[in-house]
Amino acid sequence: MPAATRADEGAGLGRFALLGVWAVVVVVFSIAMPGVFFNWNNFAVLAGSQAPAALLALALVIPLTSGDYDLSVGAVVTLAAMIIGVLNVWHSVPIGWTLLIALAAGITVGAVNAFFIVYFRIPSLVVTLASASLISGIVQWLSNSSTISGISPWLVDVTVNGRLFGIDFAFYYALAATALLWYVLEYTPAGRRLLFVGRSREVARLNGINVDRTRSASLLASSCLATLAGVVYAGTLGSADPFSGTNFLLPAFAAAFLGATSIIPGRFNAWGTFVAVYFLSTGITGLSMLGIPLWVTNVFNGGALLAAVTLSQFARGRQETDLG
Amino acid sequence: METAIDAPNPGAAHLDAPNPGAAHPDALQVSNLSKSFGGAQALRGVDVDIAAAEIHGLLGQNGSGKSTFVKLLAGVYAPDPGALVRIAGSPVSMPMSAAGHEKHGLAFVHQNLGLIPSLTVLENLRIRSLTRAGRRIDWSAERRAAAAAFERLSLSIDPSARIDSLSAVDRALVAITRAFEQMQAPHAARRVAGLLLLDEPTPFLPREDVKRLFDLMRRIVSHGASVLFISHDVDEVREITHRATILRDGAVAGRFVTAEVDREDVIESIVGRRITRFKSGRRDPAGAPLVSAEQLCGPLLHDVGIALRPGEIVGLTGLVGAGHDHVLHHLFGARPGGSGRLRFGPPGTLDDGLDLAKLTPRLAMRQGIAFLPGDRQSASGIGSLEVVDNLFLPDVAAFFRRGVLRRREMAAAAGLIGAEFEVRPPGAGRRLSSLSGGNAQKVLLAKWLKLRPRLLLLEEPTQGVDVGARQQLLRAIRGAADAGTAVLCASCDHEQLADLCDRVLIFAGGAVARSLSGADLSRENIGAGCYAGR
């Protein structure tokens, strides 16, 4: 049997390696803390509380697939939450309207990003780094840098108070978004266009794909999904604070890159990202339950991002064998 | 075999070195070099000897083991046990490191040249010296060294020019000069002249530039160094080398002294069977033009008119800068700055045609135009994606039915197309980059042909492709023409144009200078026409 075949089989199993490692992590923490960690309630809380993080990581997968970075998604989370807080709490705007306005704001951010990136041909890294800072500043101005609590109970009801099998509704939104993104990326021509543009803009252009439109749509979709993450985040907390959204950015990148090592190795993909989000948060939850200090969270996330990009590089590079 | 090509025969008498005065040991002696990847034997007991001051050719089709051979010497892979490599008579240990290459005077120039386009010639040429740690850079000394290097090889290249402002051939000359300098440096004292490995340096160069490259190779061997010239081009190897080795299926299929063999024998040894050269069965298609480009202008083109009849294959050629290579890009809307009209149907039809100034690839495709660019690595296919994705790049939406992309149907359709175009190895799930150049090009051509275009634009369709795949590609193109597609083929490969085309337009100064068809259409006449000026 040629070695190549064995390697292929290995790669087949490698698709699920992350799930396996996740299971090991769960088992280890469960043995270490039988009553506290291994407990349906703990898992339910973990599932629900990580929904905004999952939505945000999915938001990143879209532009990463089409070859652009979007560093502004973390700021968009805060922007959406804060618009809901300011309008609903301070100005008593009905919650439904605030959601629409938050979405409009998210679309505006995406459109501005796309305009500078696509029209002026500025690298997305630079544009979204700038817009992230810009949005953060605006959010602080809007909120006087204060946390706003008392957001409409309706939003809280539809995100965390409502439960199915003991798990917050928020989790099912993340699950649905994952399934939807998986479907779009894998089973629609639009998903193929994102992939083609991400892998080679020139080839895509010469095959009749409207590269500028595809990239713009991808940045818009990313901002919209980030807005949804912000809405769910506001509902989860029942309040909006002007700073926490940016803390989501790094773990989201870590999850997107780690996700690219599993399910479809070598490609950013929705289910891989979903698994990665919960793998990372399981690790952090377990560690903090063991009483490990707060700074470890940053080290864990940073280390995970580095490990994830290394692994995803490995997943890509290993298959680049060149015979003869 | 009644030819001058020796079958591999261990213990056979050594061919005399072409340089009778040379008492030096062989520059490179490789014996029993093998390499297997898993179960696949990429190289089997290969012996190659290169004499001092010799230009030695290494010929073979894609997949014959040429690149494995180079990568073994370059230290990318370790050879299987049992190989013996001697450089200038002394055995060296494999795999070799970069330090080992420097010590033994081995230098490589790969097809991608390894230059940094946004930096100057000087910075690229002196990259080793400039990056050596622990000293202050003496810029004037570096400039003098660069000037001296060019002077030694009788080249006139401005060291302060940026690499990306140079022509393709000048870039190659810079890369070769750098390699020559680097292999000379440690050996000036030890009187070992070194060995330069040129891995397919010519396929992207027009003929007259290849001559400049050959001149440089001759000057390099006149300094006592040896050159291993790796190529798939039989004519170039016959022109420049003293001797050559032919690889086929990972083993040595023959060795010859260049002056003693003829072309057909070499080709037979490369492919292992005698190929009947593709002949198009050139015709003179009758009828009204199917498509005509009128008043085509662009940065390099002035008022060009081309009319094609259905099923006609028209070649476009000329020297560098003649503009022929821009025609296709403008007709597909792939490059800005073009103007003119493209009309379908006979002249005088009411159809207004397409305004070329506003044409985009998308609009062009909607009109049934297909374009296969010559830049295979970055413009025509996505190496990191699977064959099936590449095949259906332009028309993936056709498989989107009732809300779902029918992936299984795509794979099945890709399998059928792969079989029809004889893509080897089969398998639509392979990455495009894992195929040889010829097979990747079959995939990319099939991508367009399955759409049955009205007008097919081809740029260097068989460049860097082995002999067997070339015949298959040309046959597929002729097949499309027979089905009514009009074909425009821009190429510098005069032999290919003569074989394939019904008519060849030779460009000079951005306009059609002459047209060859019928009995006048031959490789020699195309070459002569290119050099005849306006």
Short mmCIF file of C-alpha atoms in Angstrom, two decimals, chain B residues 85-348:
data_model
loop_
_atom_site.label_atom_id
_atom_site.label_comp_id
_atom_site.label_asym_id
_atom_site.label_seq_id
_atom_site.Cartn_x
_atom_site.Cartn_y
_atom_site.Cartn_z
CA VAL B 85 27.66 12.32 -6.27
CA ARG B 86 31.07 13.70 -7.07
CA ILE B 87 31.78 17.32 -7.76
CA ALA B 88 35.10 18.08 -9.44
CA GLY B 89 36.20 14.57 -8.58
CA SER B 90 35.51 14.60 -4.84
CA PRO B 91 32.49 12.84 -3.34
CA VAL B 92 29.95 15.07 -1.61
CA SER B 93 27.40 14.12 0.99
CA MET B 94 23.71 14.35 0.16
CA PRO B 95 21.43 16.15 0.75
CA MET B 96 23.50 19.24 0.22
CA SER B 97 22.96 22.38 2.23
CA ALA B 98 23.23 25.93 0.95
CA ALA B 99 26.68 26.06 2.53
CA GLY B 100 27.55 22.88 0.64
CA HIS B 101 26.49 24.45 -2.64
CA GLU B 102 28.65 27.45 -1.95
CA LYS B 103 31.61 25.30 -1.00
CA HIS B 104 31.39 23.16 -4.11
CA GLY B 105 30.54 25.97 -6.51
CA LEU B 106 27.04 24.79 -7.34
CA ALA B 107 24.50 27.47 -8.21
CA PHE B 108 20.87 27.24 -9.28
CA VAL B 109 18.67 29.49 -11.34
CA HIS B 110 15.09 28.31 -11.18
CA GLN B 111 12.36 29.39 -13.53
CA ASN B 112 11.03 31.95 -11.07
CA LEU B 113 14.54 33.46 -10.88
CA GLY B 114 14.39 34.32 -7.17
CA LEU B 115 14.66 38.08 -7.63
CA ILE B 116 12.84 40.70 -5.57
CA PRO B 117 11.00 42.83 -8.16
CA SER B 118 10.67 46.00 -6.09
CA LEU B 119 14.39 46.23 -5.31
CA THR B 120 17.24 47.34 -7.53
CA VAL B 121 19.50 45.19 -9.68
CA LEU B 122 22.38 46.01 -7.33
CA GLU B 123 20.50 44.91 -4.22
CA ASN B 124 19.44 41.69 -5.90
CA LEU B 125 22.82 40.95 -7.39
CA ARG B 126 24.75 41.55 -4.18
CA ILE B 127 22.11 40.17 -1.84
CA ARG B 128 24.52 37.82 -0.08
CA SER B 129 27.21 40.40 0.45
CA LEU B 130 24.70 43.05 1.54
CA THR B 131 23.13 40.82 4.14
CA ARG B 132 26.29 39.34 5.58
CA ALA B 133 26.27 40.27 9.24
CA GLY B 134 28.71 42.27 11.22
CA ARG B 135 29.96 44.96 8.93
CA ARG B 136 29.09 48.34 7.53
CA ILE B 137 27.90 48.31 3.93
CA ASP B 138 30.35 49.93 1.58
CA TRP B 139 27.97 50.99 -1.17
CA SER B 140 30.57 52.21 -3.59
CA ALA B 141 32.45 48.92 -3.34
CA GLU B 142 29.17 47.05 -3.92
CA ARG B 143 28.49 49.14 -7.01
CA ARG B 144 31.97 48.46 -8.33
CA ALA B 145 31.52 44.74 -7.72
CA ALA B 146 28.20 44.75 -9.59
CA ALA B 147 29.69 46.66 -12.51
CA ALA B 148 32.62 44.24 -12.61
CA ALA B 149 30.29 41.25 -12.57
CA PHE B 150 28.37 42.53 -15.57
CA GLU B 151 31.55 43.47 -17.35
CA ARG B 152 33.01 40.02 -16.87
CA LEU B 153 30.02 38.59 -18.74
CA SER B 154 29.84 41.45 -21.28
CA LEU B 155 26.40 42.57 -20.15
CA SER B 156 25.15 46.11 -20.00
CA ILE B 157 22.51 46.30 -17.31
CA ASP B 158 22.02 49.35 -15.12
CA PRO B 159 22.66 48.27 -11.52
CA SER B 160 20.45 51.05 -10.18
CA ALA B 161 17.37 49.99 -12.19
CA ARG B 162 14.56 48.27 -10.37
CA ILE B 163 14.11 44.62 -11.30
CA ASP B 164 10.46 45.18 -12.21
CA SER B 165 11.47 47.81 -14.76
CA LEU B 166 13.61 45.28 -16.66
CA SER B 167 12.49 43.06 -19.50
CA ALA B 168 11.99 39.37 -18.76
CA VAL B 169 15.27 38.44 -20.39
CA ASP B 170 17.27 41.07 -18.51
CA ARG B 171 15.84 39.71 -15.29
CA ALA B 172 16.99 36.23 -16.26
CA LEU B 173 20.42 37.60 -17.13
CA VAL B 174 20.66 39.27 -13.71
CA ALA B 175 19.67 36.05 -11.96
CA ILE B 176 22.24 34.08 -13.94
CA THR B 177 24.95 36.66 -13.33
CA ARG B 178 24.24 36.49 -9.63
CA ALA B 179 24.42 32.70 -9.65
CA PHE B 180 27.67 32.83 -11.61
CA GLU B 181 29.20 35.29 -9.15
CA GLN B 182 28.08 33.26 -6.18
CA MET B 183 29.52 30.02 -7.48
CA GLN B 184 32.78 31.68 -8.48
CA ALA B 185 33.48 33.46 -5.22
CA PRO B 186 34.70 30.61 -3.04
CA HIS B 187 36.56 28.94 -5.88
CA ALA B 188 38.68 31.68 -7.30
CA ALA B 189 41.52 30.38 -5.12
CA ARG B 190 40.93 26.67 -5.63
CA ARG B 191 40.64 26.78 -9.42
CA VAL B 192 37.40 24.87 -9.58
CA ALA B 193 35.14 26.60 -12.01
CA GLY B 194 31.75 25.58 -10.69
CA LEU B 195 28.48 24.33 -12.12
CA LEU B 196 25.41 26.35 -12.92
CA LEU B 197 22.03 24.61 -13.07
CA LEU B 198 19.53 26.45 -15.24
CA ASP B 199 16.08 25.04 -14.66
CA GLU B 200 13.84 25.86 -17.64
CA PRO B 201 14.97 29.46 -18.01
CA THR B 202 13.61 29.99 -21.53
CA PRO B 203 9.90 29.16 -21.93
CA PHE B 204 8.77 32.69 -21.19
CA LEU B 205 11.31 34.32 -23.45
CA PRO B 206 10.91 35.24 -27.09
CA ARG B 207 13.40 33.76 -29.53
CA GLU B 208 15.81 36.66 -29.84
CA ASP B 209 16.01 36.92 -26.07
CA VAL B 210 16.78 33.24 -25.83
CA LYS B 211 19.78 34.00 -28.05
CA ARG B 212 21.03 36.55 -25.52
CA LEU B 213 20.63 33.99 -22.81
CA PHE B 214 22.57 31.45 -24.86
CA ASP B 215 25.33 33.97 -25.47
CA LEU B 216 25.62 34.41 -21.74
CA MET B 217 25.78 30.62 -21.21
CA ARG B 218 28.59 30.41 -23.76
CA ARG B 219 30.51 33.15 -21.98
CA ILE B 220 30.06 31.35 -18.69
CA VAL B 221 31.56 28.14 -20.03
CA SER B 222 34.37 30.13 -21.62
CA HIS B 223 35.34 30.98 -18.03
CA GLY B 224 35.71 27.26 -17.41
CA ALA B 225 32.43 26.71 -15.57
CA SER B 226 29.88 24.10 -16.61
CA VAL B 227 26.18 24.54 -17.20
CA LEU B 228 23.38 22.04 -16.79
CA PHE B 229 20.57 23.28 -19.01
CA ILE B 230 17.26 21.71 -18.03
CA SER B 231 14.63 22.09 -20.69
CA HIS B 232 11.77 20.47 -22.51
CA ASP B 233 12.68 22.27 -25.70
CA VAL B 234 14.44 19.94 -28.09
CA ASP B 235 15.54 22.69 -30.45
CA GLU B 236 17.08 24.81 -27.74
CA VAL B 237 18.96 21.87 -26.32
CA ARG B 238 20.21 21.00 -29.80
CA GLU B 239 21.30 24.56 -30.34
CA ILE B 240 23.21 25.26 -27.15
CA THR B 241 24.45 22.05 -25.58
CA HIS B 242 27.50 19.91 -26.22
CA ARG B 243 25.88 16.76 -24.91
CA ALA B 244 22.59 15.91 -23.31
CA THR B 245 20.88 13.31 -21.17
CA ILE B 246 17.27 12.32 -21.70
CA LEU B 247 15.07 11.27 -18.80
CA ARG B 248 11.91 9.30 -19.24
CA ASP B 249 9.74 7.86 -16.46
CA GLY B 250 12.43 8.60 -13.90
CA ALA B 251 15.25 6.78 -15.68
CA VAL B 252 17.87 7.72 -18.23
CA ALA B 253 16.35 7.00 -21.65
CA GLY B 254 19.34 8.09 -23.65
CA ARG B 255 22.47 10.19 -23.92
CA PHE B 256 23.80 11.93 -26.97
CA VAL B 257 26.45 14.20 -28.33
CA THR B 258 24.38 17.02 -29.69
CA ALA B 259 26.12 17.36 -33.02
CA GLU B 260 25.53 13.72 -33.88
CA VAL B 261 21.78 13.30 -33.57
CA ASP B 262 18.77 14.52 -35.38
CA ARG B 263 15.64 15.97 -33.98
CA GLU B 264 13.23 13.12 -34.59
CA ASP B 265 15.47 10.66 -32.79
CA VAL B 266 15.72 12.93 -29.78
CA ILE B 267 11.96 13.35 -29.64
CA GLU B 268 11.45 9.65 -29.97
CA SER B 269 13.77 9.06 -27.06
CA ILE B 270 11.94 11.66 -24.97
CA VAL B 271 8.45 10.34 -25.52
CA GLY B 272 9.33 6.70 -26.02
CA ARG B 273 7.38 6.46 -29.23
CA ARG B 274 7.59 8.26 -32.49
CA ILE B 275 5.09 11.07 -32.47
CA THR B 276 3.49 11.99 -35.70
CA ARG B 277 3.74 15.72 -35.44
CA PHE B 278 0.39 17.38 -35.13
CA LYS B 279 -0.74 18.75 -38.45
CA SER B 280 -3.80 20.83 -38.42
CA GLY B 281 -5.06 19.87 -41.83
CA ARG B 282 -4.92 23.56 -42.56
CA ARG B 283 -7.95 24.78 -44.38
CA ASP B 284 -9.19 27.96 -45.86
CA PRO B 285 -12.54 28.33 -44.15
CA ALA B 286 -15.09 29.88 -46.44
CA GLY B 287 -18.01 32.05 -45.66
CA ALA B 288 -18.64 35.40 -44.07
CA PRO B 289 -16.69 36.46 -41.01
CA LEU B 290 -18.14 35.27 -37.73
CA VAL B 291 -16.45 37.88 -35.66
CA SER B 292 -14.48 40.99 -36.47
CA ALA B 293 -12.48 43.43 -34.38
CA GLU B 294 -12.42 46.91 -35.85
CA GLN B 295 -10.24 49.90 -35.09
CA LEU B 296 -8.71 48.11 -32.16
CA CYS B 297 -6.43 50.56 -30.36
CA GLY B 298 -4.54 50.36 -27.11
CA PRO B 299 -1.35 51.44 -25.40
CA LEU B 300 0.60 49.30 -27.85
CA LEU B 301 -1.88 48.94 -30.70
CA HIS B 302 -2.86 51.27 -33.52
CA ASP B 303 -6.00 50.68 -35.51
CA VAL B 304 -5.88 46.92 -35.84
CA GLY B 305 -8.60 45.09 -37.76
CA ILE B 306 -9.03 41.33 -37.58
CA ALA B 307 -11.88 39.29 -39.06
CA LEU B 308 -12.34 35.60 -38.35
CA ARG B 309 -14.52 33.10 -40.14
CA PRO B 310 -16.22 30.33 -38.20
CA GLY B 311 -13.78 27.53 -37.53
CA GLU B 312 -10.79 29.59 -38.47
CA ILE B 313 -7.64 29.53 -36.34
CA VAL B 314 -5.65 32.72 -36.65
CA GLY B 315 -2.23 33.13 -35.07
CA LEU B 316 -0.85 36.41 -33.78
CA THR B 317 2.85 36.88 -33.39
CA GLY B 318 5.65 39.40 -33.55
CA LEU B 319 8.70 40.53 -31.63
CA VAL B 320 8.48 41.79 -28.07
CA GLY B 321 6.60 45.07 -28.02
CA ALA B 322 4.94 44.46 -31.38
CA GLY B 323 1.61 44.43 -29.58
CA HIS B 324 0.26 41.08 -30.74
CA ASP B 325 0.10 39.84 -27.16
CA HIS B 326 -2.14 42.76 -26.18
CA VAL B 327 -4.86 41.99 -28.70
CA LEU B 328 -6.36 39.14 -26.73
CA HIS B 329 -6.45 41.09 -23.48
CA HIS B 330 -8.31 43.94 -25.12
CA LEU B 331 -10.77 41.64 -26.86
CA PHE B 332 -11.64 40.13 -23.49
CA GLY B 333 -11.71 43.40 -21.58
CA ALA B 334 -8.94 42.05 -19.38
CA ARG B 335 -6.67 45.07 -19.63
CA PRO B 336 -7.67 48.72 -19.44
CA GLY B 337 -6.89 51.25 -22.15
CA GLY B 338 -8.30 49.48 -25.18
CA SER B 339 -10.80 50.89 -27.63
CA GLY B 340 -12.54 49.81 -30.80
CA ARG B 341 -15.44 47.52 -31.64
CA LEU B 342 -15.97 43.83 -31.70
CA ARG B 343 -18.78 42.70 -33.97
CA PHE B 344 -20.33 39.32 -34.34
CA GLY B 345 -21.72 38.44 -37.74
CA PRO B 346 -20.75 39.62 -41.22
CA PRO B 347 -19.72 43.23 -41.79
CA GLY B 348 -22.62 45.62 -42.17
#
